Amino acid sequence: MEIAKAYDPRTAEEHHYARWEQSGVFAPEINEDLGAETYSIVIPPPNVTGSLHMGHALQHTLMDVLTRWKRMCGYRTLFLVGVDHAGISTQLMVTRQLKKDAHKTPQEIGREEFVKRVWEWKNKYGGEITRQIRREGLSVDWSRERFTMDPGLSAAVREVFVRLYEEGWIYRGTRIVNWCPRDKTVLSDLEVKEEKAKDGKLYYLKYPIAGGGMTLTVATTRPETMLGDTAVAINPDDERYQHLIGAKIALPLTGREIPVIADEYVESEFGTGAVKITPAHDPNDWEIGERHGLEKLVVMNDDATMSEAAGVVFAGLDRYEAREKVVAAFEELGLLETIEDHEMTLPHCERCKTVVEPLLSEQWFVKMDEMRDLALGLMKEAGLPRFYPEVPHKKVYTTWLENLRDWTISRQLWWGHQIPAWYDDEGNVFVARSEDAAREKAGGKALRQDEDVLDTWFSSALWPFSTLGWTGTDERANNRDLEQFYPTNVLVTGRDIIFLWVSRMVMSGLKFIGERPFDDVIIHGTVLDRNGQRMSKTKNNGIDPLDVFEKFGVDATRMTLAGSATGVDFAWRDERVESFRNFANKVWNATRFCLMNSEGAAVDPESLKAGATGSLADGWIISRLNKTAKAVNYALETYQFHEAVQLLYHFIWDDFCDWYIELVKDEIVDGDARTRSLILSILEQSLRMLHPFMPFLTEELWQKLPGVSKGLHGSAYASAEQTIMLTTFPKADESLINEEAETAMGAVIAAISKVRNIRSEMNISPAIRFTVHIAADAERQAIFRENDAQILKLARADKIVLGEKLDVPKAAAKAVTSDAAIAVPLEGLIDFDKERARLANQIEKLSIELGRLNGQLSNTNFVEKAPAEKVETLRARKAEIEQQTSTLRTNLEALE
RNA sequence: GCCGACUUAGCUCAGUGGUAGAGCACUCGCUUCACACGCGAUAGGUCAGAAGUUCAAAUCUUCUAGUCGGCACCA
């Protein structure tokens, strides 16, 4: 069979995915072995508004590698896919579109109509990310695809909410919360990111003390909030201000009088040691207000403009305009003492980057202490989940849990799971699974539902079991998917959502299923741009995976991503992908060679066992194959994807292509059917091992191999459509690992390399054939004799002379290996100066090593304390070097 | 402020106690009948610096410097 000269990734990519998907090979049901162990992974659901980025591509690749590997190992695998409704992002996107298309705001069209439009948007555009997931080649079970707002998942959300409420773990309360004035919703602590303020200032304001001309100076970064001050606080031990405790301040611009109070919270050293207290606009001030029974005066609206309560002069002004105006007013009154530059950070809305306003507001919260204890208990007692890499994530996760605070779960949005709480006209609340149930609780009164929806992460927290059909009403035993696939085996995600998502899944899994959601958590690294910077939309330095797919192919991209060390950030290099593109082409061409010479041959895994007793090269490559299989399986078991990639790359390229194909080329081309079948079978095993990483290439090639059939499938997949996906992943057969063959082959390879070195260093054209003399002991001579054809071919020699000792004229180039002395007579071709330099260079290298060895071996401490085995190894090596050096010296002297 | 990670060849990165590795780039040679996305052969590192533990340190400990990250506080 003839195939194209170069691999075209696009053809293979277009060829196989639809067929795989349609034939059902991704679904766990493809496995006919009822006793098969299960293996399950749930995808971290990408946002429905999202499109694929490198972070996705990385984590998706790792999950797919594991899934495909385990499927090939005979597990009943489920790789569950789905999408997150992404409350804020989606609402913003549809709001923008509404404005553009209809020039309307959500408020103008009303909640019902707005939500309807979001669903329309979702149905029309929400499939983008799932199309991209198909492009990546992920072997996910599309028949179980989920969306966080599916009826079943929504039922799970209501169930969890009601249960937590009934247990008192969910409550409603008035607190200072993080308020995004642009998105007009509350945010949890985790959705707020501190960033350095560009030009932070500390304003020193003089507050007049009532009755008497004295002032007390307070320092503040937010002068506008003084309009809501209800006290000034000082430390009770601050001697400077003792006399003022209990005094009244005539608060400028407001006409109000506020007390001076004493509270431990105040640090005398900071600022002036006197703090203005605004309980409605600062969490710490709130606490102080609670302690001292202060009034909580709200002077700001939910869009961060000043409210009526701020006074007629300021009402309606934006917070920053109000700040300027307040400062100007103080200056006019002669009450502005000074303004200092002040380094500080400000909280920003993670999504829209607006400065978050601490605002007094009534919200729903989850009390986290008992939930936290469940997760901490699991870590303490079972060490779960296991983080990969363990450092630093285990500690960071644990520490975060230990300091966990209550979780604000309500959001002032329309897109999401509406809170299942209803109110009567008196404001009594009825929490229930449905409106009917709520009304029943309320004695049939008319009710209205809470306007707010739940934090998107509330539903994400249930993902590992809500996606498997849990709604709280099913007994687990009656739910086959939950029973089979929960807990999942491993979670693969980025470190930025360990708190937001991972910890919450652990807590809710333990609480509602009574079992951990997963054993292992792989935290992958961040893909940086080529300058080592984080990719971001604002910097516009993102690398689009789809562009890379287009340029180098999906498989090459997957190899690049899997080839990065687990958990470690790395700078993106197209050159790296290019090298894997080249590798794909190498595999393609190795297959091409085998196919061009495949007449009369077929893939037959049994031939590997028989082949092990064939030629040295056969035994050697089969040994290498089995060692590689062993190492690859181990690497995957321990999530060392990059190690597996390296092993496969070098086995296929170096061992198989550069050595084995070249060694057996003549036999293959000459039509030796046995060797042809053997090389096809080794190639086929290699393709299998490569398949989890490079699914398209390997399927494309595998299907072309003579002799492939369902017969190669694992026993659990006997009736499935023919695909490499369902062949058995190679496991090492220890009996086929042959150290003797590897050592012998090593001698042949070393000899060939030395001759090549001579040819290259002495500038001898490849066209010139010469005689190679090899001196070695009888045993080694036998090896060289048996493989003389291969040596002749690969060293481009026309004759080999074997003997105990070299017998060559002076005009010869010489070299030594661990096993042999080598000489190539070069009458008329040799440059004696060059040859002397070459020999001297080899002697020099050996002498450096010898010096080090002598140092160690003459150290009595080493000889006495190091393991005897180690000492013996060094002694043997020393003897070898001395032997080689002596030979090289003799050769060098002969040239003098 | 607290916690942590990283610093290895020109570049990007592997390598957790026993002779420093890969890919790319560089140098030299090659239309060798699978592949120039290739073949062959070289060159290139006092493993950030210092001290310590050890027979032995890139690897363990401490300190220093630089880079990056997380958390907390911030009147």
Short mmCIF file of C-alpha atoms in Angstrom, two decimals, chain A residues 32 36 172 652 670 753 771 831 833:
data_model
loop_
_atom_site.label_atom_id
_atom_site.label_comp_id
_atom_site.label_asym_id
_atom_site.label_seq_id
_atom_site.Cartn_x
_atom_site.Cartn_y
_atom_site.Cartn_z
CA GLU A 32 -19.35 -5.54 27.53
CA ALA A 36 -15.09 -4.40 34.52
CA ARG A 172 -30.39 35.09 55.36
CA ILE A 652 9.76 5.46 18.49
CA ASP A 670 14.01 -8.29 0.39
CA SER A 753 28.74 5.05 16.18
CA THR A 771 37.27 -1.82 5.83
CA ASP A 831 45.16 13.48 8.04
CA ASP A 833 47.39 15.80 12.61
#
